[in-house]
């Protein structure tokens, strides 16, 4: 496995692979890799001749400076995990390598068709602009045939699908299911910031989401939405930022549970956790 840190070396590597007609798979990540990422990587290695994993904590998608500073970083541990998985290249650039000073300070504009007006978009203004900015750059550089994203960041996935459609990008987006601990807690790089006690508390998020499935026969969308918020807020140490039940494609509010997904963001102490459940 080779670690590439510059755009120039990446371009050279990619054009050599294209000459050989190799299929390329990309798993974009911000590092602090866990078994959720590993499941994306496994699919990528199985489905392509060559696998690239990018490891880059993208500053333009953080609307909260403190969150950016505290985001866990450990390239060595990440590389160790990837080495044994059949990954060919890790692309780990610096922010300066990816952005000019101008790009860092300007807001990148993309027409999200309303997908960014709800949920994460409301609470993290500018976040998805930064995601589209970096993912479109990575796609231009790596020119993957397929790219792999986790369903835990469900809204991000919906937005990536729209980006590919609107920008006519020739890449297949592969949606990968959430990986959970045995306790139900969705795997996340942010879990590293939880204390043992918080980790136990955080398990209640998935428990409540799964329990809510049983209510869908007898209750309205509004009632289930309120129930989930109330149940999670009742637990000491958890505060819901939002819970919204929306259409799985448009992310707009729904009046029944067919094709619906519930997306939640919960603060566990100062750690912001997200999860979702399809009904
Ligand atoms: O999901 C993530 O880790 C990031 O948002 C991504 C897609 C790697 C872009 O920085």
PDB file of C-alpha atoms and ligand atoms in Angstrom:
ATOM      1  CA  UNK A   1       0.000   0.000   0.000  1.00  0.00           C
ATOM      2  CA  UNK A   2       1.306   3.388  -0.984  1.00  0.00           C
ATOM      3  CA  UNK A   3       0.563   6.669   0.782  1.00  0.00           C
ATOM      4  CA  UNK A   4       0.224   9.628  -1.588  1.00  0.00           C
ATOM      5  CA  UNK A   5       0.201  13.167  -0.240  1.00  0.00           C
ATOM      6  CA  UNK A   6       0.302  15.432  -3.300  1.00  0.00           C
ATOM      7  CA  UNK A   7      -2.138  16.101  -6.122  1.00  0.00           C
ATOM      8  CA  UNK A   8       0.695  15.747  -8.619  1.00  0.00           C
ATOM      9  CA  UNK A   9       1.632  12.221  -7.507  1.00  0.00           C
ATOM     10  CA  UNK A  10      -2.039  11.290  -7.380  1.00  0.00           C
ATOM     11  CA  UNK A  11      -2.666  12.508 -10.949  1.00  0.00           C
ATOM     12  CA  UNK A  12       0.351  10.560 -12.236  1.00  0.00           C
ATOM     13  CA  UNK A  13      -0.772   7.378 -10.471  1.00  0.00           C
ATOM     14  CA  UNK A  14      -4.340   7.688 -11.728  1.00  0.00           C
ATOM     15  CA  UNK A  15      -3.357   8.311 -15.342  1.00  0.00           C
ATOM     16  CA  UNK A  16      -1.043   5.265 -15.302  1.00  0.00           C
ATOM     17  CA  UNK A  17      -3.920   3.129 -13.981  1.00  0.00           C
ATOM     18  CA  UNK A  18      -6.330   4.523 -16.589  1.00  0.00           C
ATOM     19  CA  UNK A  19      -3.865   3.623 -19.338  1.00  0.00           C
ATOM     20  CA  UNK A  20      -3.975   0.053 -18.074  1.00  0.00           C
ATOM     21  CA  UNK A  21      -7.813   0.150 -18.122  1.00  0.00           C
ATOM     22  CA  UNK A  22      -8.014  -0.620 -14.391  1.00  0.00           C
ATOM     23  CA  UNK A  23     -11.318  -0.006 -12.608  1.00  0.00           C
ATOM     24  CA  UNK A  24     -10.878   2.369  -9.691  1.00  0.00           C
ATOM     25  CA  UNK A  25     -12.848   2.417  -6.435  1.00  0.00           C
ATOM     26  CA  UNK A  26     -12.692   5.280  -3.943  1.00  0.00           C
ATOM     27  CA  UNK A  27     -13.633   5.390  -0.275  1.00  0.00           C
ATOM     28  CA  UNK A  28     -13.547   9.023   0.862  1.00  0.00           C
ATOM     29  CA  UNK A  29     -12.974   9.356   4.628  1.00  0.00           C
ATOM     30  CA  UNK A  30     -11.839  11.810   7.252  1.00  0.00           C
ATOM     31  CA  UNK A  31      -9.752   9.117   8.958  1.00  0.00           C
ATOM     32  CA  UNK A  32     -10.198   7.873  12.551  1.00  0.00           C
ATOM     33  CA  UNK A  33     -11.223   4.710  10.783  1.00  0.00           C
ATOM     34  CA  UNK A  34     -13.440   2.080  12.384  1.00  0.00           C
ATOM     35  CA  UNK A  35     -15.263  -1.076  11.320  1.00  0.00           C
ATOM     36  CA  UNK A  36     -17.910   1.016   9.558  1.00  0.00           C
ATOM     37  CA  UNK A  37     -15.224   2.337   7.203  1.00  0.00           C
ATOM     38  CA  UNK A  38     -13.771  -1.181   6.967  1.00  0.00           C
ATOM     39  CA  UNK A  39     -17.082  -2.446   5.581  1.00  0.00           C
ATOM     40  CA  UNK A  40     -16.937   0.219   2.828  1.00  0.00           C
ATOM     41  CA  UNK A  41     -13.331  -0.678   2.074  1.00  0.00           C
ATOM     42  CA  UNK A  42     -14.122  -4.406   1.842  1.00  0.00           C
ATOM     43  CA  UNK A  43     -16.851  -3.730  -0.723  1.00  0.00           C
ATOM     44  CA  UNK A  44     -14.554  -1.431  -2.657  1.00  0.00           C
ATOM     45  CA  UNK A  45     -11.681  -3.939  -2.766  1.00  0.00           C
ATOM     46  CA  UNK A  46     -14.068  -6.704  -3.873  1.00  0.00           C
ATOM     47  CA  UNK A  47     -15.653  -4.613  -6.635  1.00  0.00           C
ATOM     48  CA  UNK A  48     -12.699  -2.844  -8.287  1.00  0.00           C
ATOM     49  CA  UNK A  49      -9.213  -3.568  -9.636  1.00  0.00           C
ATOM     50  CA  UNK A  50      -7.676  -0.783  -7.556  1.00  0.00           C
ATOM     51  CA  UNK A  51      -8.824   0.795  -4.281  1.00  0.00           C
ATOM     52  CA  UNK A  52      -8.051   4.326  -3.121  1.00  0.00           C
ATOM     53  CA  UNK A  53      -8.947   5.513   0.383  1.00  0.00           C
ATOM     54  CA  UNK A  54      -8.712   9.239   0.993  1.00  0.00           C
ATOM     55  CA  UNK A  55      -7.971  10.394   4.533  1.00  0.00           C
ATOM     56  CA  UNK A  56      -8.551  14.108   4.853  1.00  0.00           C
ATOM     57  CA  UNK A  57     -10.206  16.089   7.648  1.00  0.00           C
ATOM     58  CA  UNK A  58     -11.868  18.606   5.374  1.00  0.00           C
ATOM     59  CA  UNK A  59     -11.837  22.062   7.023  1.00  0.00           C
ATOM     60  CA  UNK A  60     -14.461  23.575   4.701  1.00  0.00           C
ATOM     61  CA  UNK A  61     -17.218  21.286   5.982  1.00  0.00           C
ATOM     62  CA  UNK A  62     -16.809  22.231   9.649  1.00  0.00           C
ATOM     63  CA  UNK A  63     -18.986  25.147  10.653  1.00  0.00           C
ATOM     64  CA  UNK A  64     -17.736  24.778  14.227  1.00  0.00           C
ATOM     65  CA  UNK A  65     -13.995  25.495  14.714  1.00  0.00           C
ATOM     66  CA  UNK A  66     -13.828  23.550  17.957  1.00  0.00           C
ATOM     67  CA  UNK A  67     -15.304  20.455  16.297  1.00  0.00           C
ATOM     68  CA  UNK A  68     -12.583  20.702  13.613  1.00  0.00           C
ATOM     69  CA  UNK A  69      -9.816  21.003  16.210  1.00  0.00           C
ATOM     70  CA  UNK A  70     -11.169  18.114  18.275  1.00  0.00           C
ATOM     71  CA  UNK A  71     -11.794  15.800  15.327  1.00  0.00           C
ATOM     72  CA  UNK A  72      -9.685  12.652  15.964  1.00  0.00           C
ATOM     73  CA  UNK A  73      -6.636  12.248  13.692  1.00  0.00           C
ATOM     74  CA  UNK A  74      -4.267   9.281  13.549  1.00  0.00           C
ATOM     75  CA  UNK A  75      -2.930   8.510  10.078  1.00  0.00           C
ATOM     76  CA  UNK A  76      -0.595   5.808  11.333  1.00  0.00           C
ATOM     77  CA  UNK A  77      -3.380   3.790  12.964  1.00  0.00           C
ATOM     78  CA  UNK A  78      -5.552   4.337   9.871  1.00  0.00           C
ATOM     79  CA  UNK A  79      -2.801   3.096   7.571  1.00  0.00           C
ATOM     80  CA  UNK A  80      -2.284   0.012   9.745  1.00  0.00           C
ATOM     81  CA  UNK A  81      -5.963  -0.880   9.483  1.00  0.00           C
ATOM     82  CA  UNK A  82      -5.977  -0.416   5.704  1.00  0.00           C
ATOM     83  CA  UNK A  83      -2.725  -2.248   4.956  1.00  0.00           C
ATOM     84  CA  UNK A  84      -4.198  -5.668   5.667  1.00  0.00           C
ATOM     85  CA  UNK A  85      -7.375  -5.012   3.726  1.00  0.00           C
ATOM     86  CA  UNK A  86      -5.996  -4.976   0.201  1.00  0.00           C
ATOM     87  CA  UNK A  87      -6.088  -1.200  -0.224  1.00  0.00           C
ATOM     88  CA  UNK A  88      -3.670  -0.038  -2.941  1.00  0.00           C
ATOM     89  CA  UNK A  89      -3.399   3.702  -2.274  1.00  0.00           C
ATOM     90  CA  UNK A  90      -4.126   6.082   0.593  1.00  0.00           C
ATOM     91  CA  UNK A  91      -4.441   9.719  -0.405  1.00  0.00           C
ATOM     92  CA  UNK A  92      -3.660  11.863   2.656  1.00  0.00           C
ATOM     93  CA  UNK A  93      -3.047  15.479   1.615  1.00  0.00           C
ATOM     94  CA  UNK A  94      -2.646  18.579   3.780  1.00  0.00           C
ATOM     95  CA  UNK A  95      -5.351  21.301   3.651  1.00  0.00           C
ATOM     96  CA  UNK A  96      -2.888  23.507   1.724  1.00  0.00           C
ATOM     97  CA  UNK A  97      -2.485  20.791  -0.876  1.00  0.00           C
ATOM     98  CA  UNK A  98      -6.233  20.620  -1.437  1.00  0.00           C
ATOM     99  CA  UNK A  99      -7.214  24.292  -1.214  1.00  0.00           C
ATOM    100  CA  UNK A 100      -5.875  27.664  -2.231  1.00  0.00           C
ATOM    101  CA  UNK A 101      -6.155  30.346   0.469  1.00  0.00           C
ATOM    102  CA  UNK A 102      -8.978  31.850  -1.570  1.00  0.00           C
ATOM    103  CA  UNK A 103     -10.970  28.629  -1.655  1.00  0.00           C
ATOM    104  CA  UNK A 104     -10.600  28.245   2.113  1.00  0.00           C
ATOM    105  CA  UNK A 105     -12.256  31.587   2.727  1.00  0.00           C
ATOM    106  CA  UNK A 106     -15.024  31.582   0.146  1.00  0.00           C
ATOM    107  CA  UNK A 107     -18.280  29.702   0.324  1.00  0.00           C
ATOM    108  CA  UNK A 108     -18.511  27.119  -2.393  1.00  0.00           C
ATOM    109  CA  UNK A 109     -22.006  27.302  -3.910  1.00  0.00           C
ATOM    110  CA  UNK A 110     -23.978  24.313  -5.088  1.00  0.00           C
ATOM    111  CA  UNK A 111     -27.693  24.013  -5.900  1.00  0.00           C
ATOM    112  CA  UNK A 112     -28.942  21.281  -3.594  1.00  0.00           C
ATOM    113  CA  UNK A 113     -32.549  21.413  -4.812  1.00  0.00           C
ATOM    114  CA  UNK A 114     -33.758  21.870  -1.225  1.00  0.00           C
ATOM    115  CA  UNK A 115     -31.929  18.808   0.164  1.00  0.00           C
ATOM    116  CA  UNK A 116     -29.758  21.098   2.274  1.00  0.00           C
ATOM    117  CA  UNK A 117     -32.604  23.081   3.833  1.00  0.00           C
ATOM    118  CA  UNK A 118     -33.561  20.400   6.335  1.00  0.00           C
ATOM    119  CA  UNK A 119     -31.949  18.618   9.288  1.00  0.00           C
ATOM    120  CA  UNK A 120     -28.116  18.864   9.164  1.00  0.00           C
ATOM    121  CA  UNK A 121     -28.438  21.725   6.677  1.00  0.00           C
ATOM    122  CA  UNK A 122     -30.407  23.781   9.213  1.00  0.00           C
ATOM    123  CA  UNK A 123     -28.064  23.097  12.108  1.00  0.00           C
ATOM    124  CA  UNK A 124     -24.727  23.083  10.283  1.00  0.00           C
ATOM    125  CA  UNK A 125     -24.945  25.921   7.740  1.00  0.00           C
ATOM    126  CA  UNK A 126     -22.360  25.552   4.968  1.00  0.00           C
ATOM    127  CA  UNK A 127     -21.552  21.967   5.952  1.00  0.00           C
ATOM    128  CA  UNK A 128     -22.823  20.348   2.765  1.00  0.00           C
ATOM    129  CA  UNK A 129     -21.194  23.003   0.566  1.00  0.00           C
ATOM    130  CA  UNK A 130     -17.891  21.883   2.047  1.00  0.00           C
ATOM    131  CA  UNK A 131     -18.733  18.209   1.538  1.00  0.00           C
ATOM    132  CA  UNK A 132     -19.643  18.728  -2.133  1.00  0.00           C
ATOM    133  CA  UNK A 133     -16.555  20.902  -2.603  1.00  0.00           C
ATOM    134  CA  UNK A 134     -14.167  18.214  -1.364  1.00  0.00           C
ATOM    135  CA  UNK A 135     -15.942  15.177  -2.806  1.00  0.00           C
ATOM    136  CA  UNK A 136     -16.181  16.773  -6.270  1.00  0.00           C
ATOM    137  CA  UNK A 137     -12.467  17.601  -6.076  1.00  0.00           C
ATOM    138  CA  UNK A 138     -11.628  14.027  -5.055  1.00  0.00           C
ATOM    139  CA  UNK A 139     -13.759  12.659  -7.893  1.00  0.00           C
ATOM    140  CA  UNK A 140     -11.962  14.881 -10.406  1.00  0.00           C
ATOM    141  CA  UNK A 141      -8.559  13.772  -9.134  1.00  0.00           C
ATOM    142  CA  UNK A 142      -9.146  10.046  -8.599  1.00  0.00           C
ATOM    143  CA  UNK A 143     -11.689   9.576 -11.437  1.00  0.00           C
ATOM    144  CA  UNK A 144     -13.233   6.561  -9.701  1.00  0.00           C
ATOM    145  CA  UNK A 145     -15.631   4.176 -11.430  1.00  0.00           C
ATOM    146  CA  UNK A 146     -17.294   3.642  -8.050  1.00  0.00           C
ATOM    147  CA  UNK A 147     -17.326   5.529  -4.752  1.00  0.00           C
ATOM    148  CA  UNK A 148     -18.548   4.193  -1.411  1.00  0.00           C
ATOM    149  CA  UNK A 149     -20.446   6.107   1.286  1.00  0.00           C
ATOM    150  CA  UNK A 150     -22.099   4.986   4.525  1.00  0.00           C
ATOM    151  CA  UNK A 151     -25.819   5.355   5.179  1.00  0.00           C
ATOM    152  CA  UNK A 152     -25.168   6.698   8.666  1.00  0.00           C
ATOM    153  CA  UNK A 153     -24.632  10.104   7.073  1.00  0.00           C
ATOM    154  CA  UNK A 154     -27.868   9.643   5.195  1.00  0.00           C
ATOM    155  CA  UNK A 155     -28.394  13.255   4.170  1.00  0.00           C
ATOM    156  CA  UNK A 156     -24.823  13.444   2.892  1.00  0.00           C
ATOM    157  CA  UNK A 157     -25.487  10.364   0.764  1.00  0.00           C
ATOM    158  CA  UNK A 158     -28.671  11.903  -0.717  1.00  0.00           C
ATOM    159  CA  UNK A 159     -26.697  15.047  -1.540  1.00  0.00           C
ATOM    160  CA  UNK A 160     -23.842  13.104  -3.160  1.00  0.00           C
ATOM    161  CA  UNK A 161     -26.405  11.325  -5.367  1.00  0.00           C
ATOM    162  CA  UNK A 162     -27.787  14.725  -6.397  1.00  0.00           C
ATOM    163  CA  UNK A 163     -24.303  16.131  -7.033  1.00  0.00           C
ATOM    164  CA  UNK A 164     -23.452  13.256  -9.379  1.00  0.00           C
ATOM    165  CA  UNK A 165     -26.736  13.695 -11.239  1.00  0.00           C
ATOM    166  CA  UNK A 166     -26.577  17.493 -11.541  1.00  0.00           C
ATOM    167  CA  UNK A 167     -22.882  17.561 -12.468  1.00  0.00           C
ATOM    168  CA  UNK A 168     -23.233  14.583 -14.866  1.00  0.00           C
ATOM    169  CA  UNK A 169     -20.392  12.769 -13.166  1.00  0.00           C
ATOM    170  CA  UNK A 170     -19.482   9.353 -14.478  1.00  0.00           C
ATOM    171  CA  UNK A 171     -19.218   7.556 -11.144  1.00  0.00           C
ATOM    172  CA  UNK A 172     -21.412   4.979  -9.489  1.00  0.00           C
ATOM    173  CA  UNK A 173     -22.308   5.835  -5.883  1.00  0.00           C
ATOM    174  CA  UNK A 174     -22.529   2.727  -3.706  1.00  0.00           C
ATOM    175  CA  UNK A 175     -24.648   3.086  -0.550  1.00  0.00           C
ATOM    176  CA  UNK A 176     -23.382   1.005   2.373  1.00  0.00           C
ATOM    177  CA  UNK A 177     -25.540   0.086   5.406  1.00  0.00           C
ATOM    178  CA  UNK A 178     -24.832   1.397   8.924  1.00  0.00           C
ATOM    179  CA  UNK A 179     -22.518  -0.815  10.972  1.00  0.00           C
ATOM    180  CA  UNK A 180     -23.524  -1.038  14.639  1.00  0.00           C
ATOM    181  CA  UNK A 181     -21.889  -2.276  17.821  1.00  0.00           C
ATOM    182  CA  UNK A 182     -23.655  -5.264  19.385  1.00  0.00           C
ATOM    183  CA  UNK A 183     -25.350  -2.763  21.679  1.00  0.00           C
ATOM    184  CA  UNK A 184     -26.879  -1.029  18.659  1.00  0.00           C
ATOM    185  CA  UNK A 185     -24.679   2.098  18.825  1.00  0.00           C
ATOM    186  CA  UNK A 186     -23.895   3.199  15.262  1.00  0.00           C
ATOM    187  CA  UNK A 187     -20.135   3.196  14.654  1.00  0.00           C
ATOM    188  CA  UNK A 188     -18.716   6.718  14.288  1.00  0.00           C
ATOM    189  CA  UNK A 189     -15.301   8.335  14.525  1.00  0.00           C
ATOM    190  CA  UNK A 190     -16.857  10.643  17.114  1.00  0.00           C
ATOM    191  CA  UNK A 191     -17.504   7.672  19.440  1.00  0.00           C
ATOM    192  CA  UNK A 192     -13.788   7.860  20.287  1.00  0.00           C
ATOM    193  CA  UNK A 193     -14.553  11.041  22.184  1.00  0.00           C
ATOM    194  CA  UNK A 194     -17.126   9.366  24.464  1.00  0.00           C
ATOM    195  CA  UNK A 195     -16.252   8.263  27.995  1.00  0.00           C
ATOM    196  CA  UNK A 196     -17.150   4.658  28.948  1.00  0.00           C
ATOM    197  CA  UNK A 197     -20.245   5.929  30.739  1.00  0.00           C
ATOM    198  CA  UNK A 198     -21.292   8.122  27.803  1.00  0.00           C
ATOM    199  CA  UNK A 199     -20.874   5.186  25.474  1.00  0.00           C
ATOM    200  CA  UNK A 200     -23.335   3.191  27.550  1.00  0.00           C
ATOM    201  CA  UNK A 201     -25.740   6.142  27.628  1.00  0.00           C
ATOM    202  CA  UNK A 202     -25.437   6.613  23.852  1.00  0.00           C
ATOM    203  CA  UNK A 203     -26.675   3.059  23.232  1.00  0.00           C
ATOM    204  CA  UNK A 204     -30.150   4.327  24.080  1.00  0.00           C
ATOM    205  CA  UNK A 205     -30.308   6.300  20.829  1.00  0.00           C
ATOM    206  CA  UNK A 206     -30.473   3.186  18.642  1.00  0.00           C
ATOM    207  CA  UNK A 207     -32.678   1.373  21.178  1.00  0.00           C
ATOM    208  CA  UNK A 208     -35.320   4.116  21.013  1.00  0.00           C
ATOM    209  CA  UNK A 209     -35.118   4.289  17.210  1.00  0.00           C
ATOM    210  CA  UNK A 210     -35.646   0.538  16.876  1.00  0.00           C
ATOM    211  CA  UNK A 211     -38.498   0.574  19.400  1.00  0.00           C
ATOM    212  CA  UNK A 212     -40.189   3.334  17.428  1.00  0.00           C
ATOM    213  CA  UNK A 213     -40.674   0.936  14.518  1.00  0.00           C
ATOM    214  CA  UNK A 214     -43.290  -0.879  16.583  1.00  0.00           C
ATOM    215  CA  UNK A 215     -45.389   2.262  16.915  1.00  0.00           C
ATOM    216  CA  UNK A 216     -45.801   2.889  13.214  1.00  0.00           C
ATOM    217  CA  UNK A 217     -48.902   0.652  12.959  1.00  0.00           C
ATOM    218  CA  UNK A 218     -50.898   2.590  15.520  1.00  0.00           C
ATOM    219  CA  UNK A 219     -49.483   6.140  15.565  1.00  0.00           C
ATOM    220  CA  UNK A 220     -49.070   9.060  13.181  1.00  0.00           C
ATOM    221  CA  UNK A 221     -45.728  10.330  11.887  1.00  0.00           C
ATOM    222  CA  UNK A 222     -46.045  13.360  14.169  1.00  0.00           C
ATOM    223  CA  UNK A 223     -46.748  11.178  17.203  1.00  0.00           C
ATOM    224  CA  UNK A 224     -43.805   8.856  16.538  1.00  0.00           C
ATOM    225  CA  UNK A 225     -41.552  11.862  15.978  1.00  0.00           C
ATOM    226  CA  UNK A 226     -42.551  13.395  19.318  1.00  0.00           C
ATOM    227  CA  UNK A 227     -42.286  10.030  21.081  1.00  0.00           C
ATOM    228  CA  UNK A 228     -38.673   9.485  19.938  1.00  0.00           C
ATOM    229  CA  UNK A 229     -37.620  12.972  21.014  1.00  0.00           C
ATOM    230  CA  UNK A 230     -39.283  12.569  24.402  1.00  0.00           C
ATOM    231  CA  UNK A 231     -37.797   9.110  25.048  1.00  0.00           C
ATOM    232  CA  UNK A 232     -34.246  10.177  24.209  1.00  0.00           C
ATOM    233  CA  UNK A 233     -34.433  13.476  26.096  1.00  0.00           C
ATOM    234  CA  UNK A 234     -35.664  11.558  29.145  1.00  0.00           C
ATOM    235  CA  UNK A 235     -32.261   9.854  29.409  1.00  0.00           C
ATOM    236  CA  UNK A 236     -29.746  11.664  31.551  1.00  0.00           C
ATOM    237  CA  UNK A 237     -26.847  12.916  29.407  1.00  0.00           C
ATOM    238  CA  UNK A 238     -28.671  12.903  26.036  1.00  0.00           C
ATOM    239  CA  UNK A 239     -30.201  15.951  24.312  1.00  0.00           C
ATOM    240  CA  UNK A 240     -31.915  15.694  20.942  1.00  0.00           C
ATOM    241  CA  UNK A 241     -31.062  18.418  18.436  1.00  0.00           C
ATOM    242  CA  UNK A 242     -33.632  17.173  15.918  1.00  0.00           C
ATOM    243  CA  UNK A 243     -35.546  14.066  14.982  1.00  0.00           C
ATOM    244  CA  UNK A 244     -37.272  14.235  11.633  1.00  0.00           C
ATOM    245  CA  UNK A 245     -39.163  11.571   9.732  1.00  0.00           C
ATOM    246  CA  UNK A 246     -38.754  12.362   6.036  1.00  0.00           C
ATOM    247  CA  UNK A 247     -38.948  10.818   2.576  1.00  0.00           C
ATOM    248  CA  UNK A 248     -35.887   8.639   1.846  1.00  0.00           C
ATOM    249  CA  UNK A 249     -35.196  10.383  -1.459  1.00  0.00           C
ATOM    250  CA  UNK A 250     -36.401  13.989  -1.180  1.00  0.00           C
ATOM    251  CA  UNK A 251     -35.793  14.360   2.590  1.00  0.00           C
ATOM    252  CA  UNK A 252     -39.049  16.323   2.764  1.00  0.00           C
ATOM    253  CA  UNK A 253     -41.639  15.724   5.525  1.00  0.00           C
ATOM    254  CA  UNK A 254     -43.984  12.754   5.007  1.00  0.00           C
ATOM    255  CA  UNK A 255     -47.510  11.975   6.127  1.00  0.00           C
ATOM    256  CA  UNK A 256     -47.122   8.174   6.297  1.00  0.00           C
ATOM    257  CA  UNK A 257     -44.350   5.668   6.859  1.00  0.00           C
ATOM    258  CA  UNK A 258     -43.985   4.198   3.364  1.00  0.00           C
ATOM    259  CA  UNK A 259     -40.506   5.115   2.038  1.00  0.00           C
ATOM    260  CA  UNK A 260     -39.801   7.065   5.238  1.00  0.00           C
ATOM    261  CA  UNK A 261     -36.590   7.432   7.230  1.00  0.00           C
ATOM    262  CA  UNK A 262     -36.153   8.929  10.680  1.00  0.00           C
ATOM    263  CA  UNK A 263     -32.954  10.938  11.150  1.00  0.00           C
ATOM    264  CA  UNK A 264     -31.730  11.976  14.560  1.00  0.00           C
ATOM    265  CA  UNK A 265     -28.951  14.102  15.980  1.00  0.00           C
ATOM    266  CA  UNK A 266     -28.239  13.833  19.676  1.00  0.00           C
ATOM    267  CA  UNK A 267     -25.698  15.531  21.907  1.00  0.00           C
ATOM    268  CA  UNK A 268     -24.092  13.150  24.367  1.00  0.00           C
ATOM    269  CA  UNK A 269     -22.176  15.645  26.505  1.00  0.00           C
ATOM    270  CA  UNK A 270     -20.486  17.799  23.872  1.00  0.00           C
ATOM    271  CA  UNK A 271     -20.231  14.974  21.352  1.00  0.00           C
ATOM    272  CA  UNK A 272     -22.680  15.278  18.458  1.00  0.00           C
ATOM    273  CA  UNK A 273     -23.933  11.864  17.310  1.00  0.00           C
ATOM    274  CA  UNK A 274     -26.172  11.061  14.365  1.00  0.00           C
ATOM    275  CA  UNK A 275     -28.169   7.965  13.506  1.00  0.00           C
ATOM    276  CA  UNK A 276     -31.158   6.997  11.418  1.00  0.00           C
ATOM    277  CA  UNK A 277     -33.745   4.299  10.895  1.00  0.00           C
ATOM    278  CA  UNK A 278     -35.704   3.280   7.822  1.00  0.00           C
ATOM    279  CA  UNK A 279     -39.383   2.543   8.480  1.00  0.00           C
TER     280      UNK A 279
HETATM  281  O1  LIG B   1     -18.355  11.314   5.566  1.00  0.00           O
HETATM  282  C1  LIG B   1     -17.216  11.817   5.663  1.00  0.00           C
HETATM  283  O2  LIG B   1     -16.326  11.290   6.356  1.00  0.00           O
HETATM  284  C2  LIG B   1     -16.926  13.126   4.947  1.00  0.00           C
HETATM  285  O3  LIG B   1     -18.026  13.966   4.977  1.00  0.00           O
HETATM  286  C3  LIG B   1     -16.394  12.935   3.525  1.00  0.00           C
HETATM  287  C4  LIG B   1     -17.438  12.289   2.619  1.00  0.00           C
HETATM  288  C5  LIG B   1     -15.142  12.090   3.544  1.00  0.00           C
HETATM  289  C6  LIG B   1     -16.044  14.295   2.911  1.00  0.00           C
HETATM  290  O4  LIG B   1     -15.077  14.954   3.655  1.00  0.00           O
END
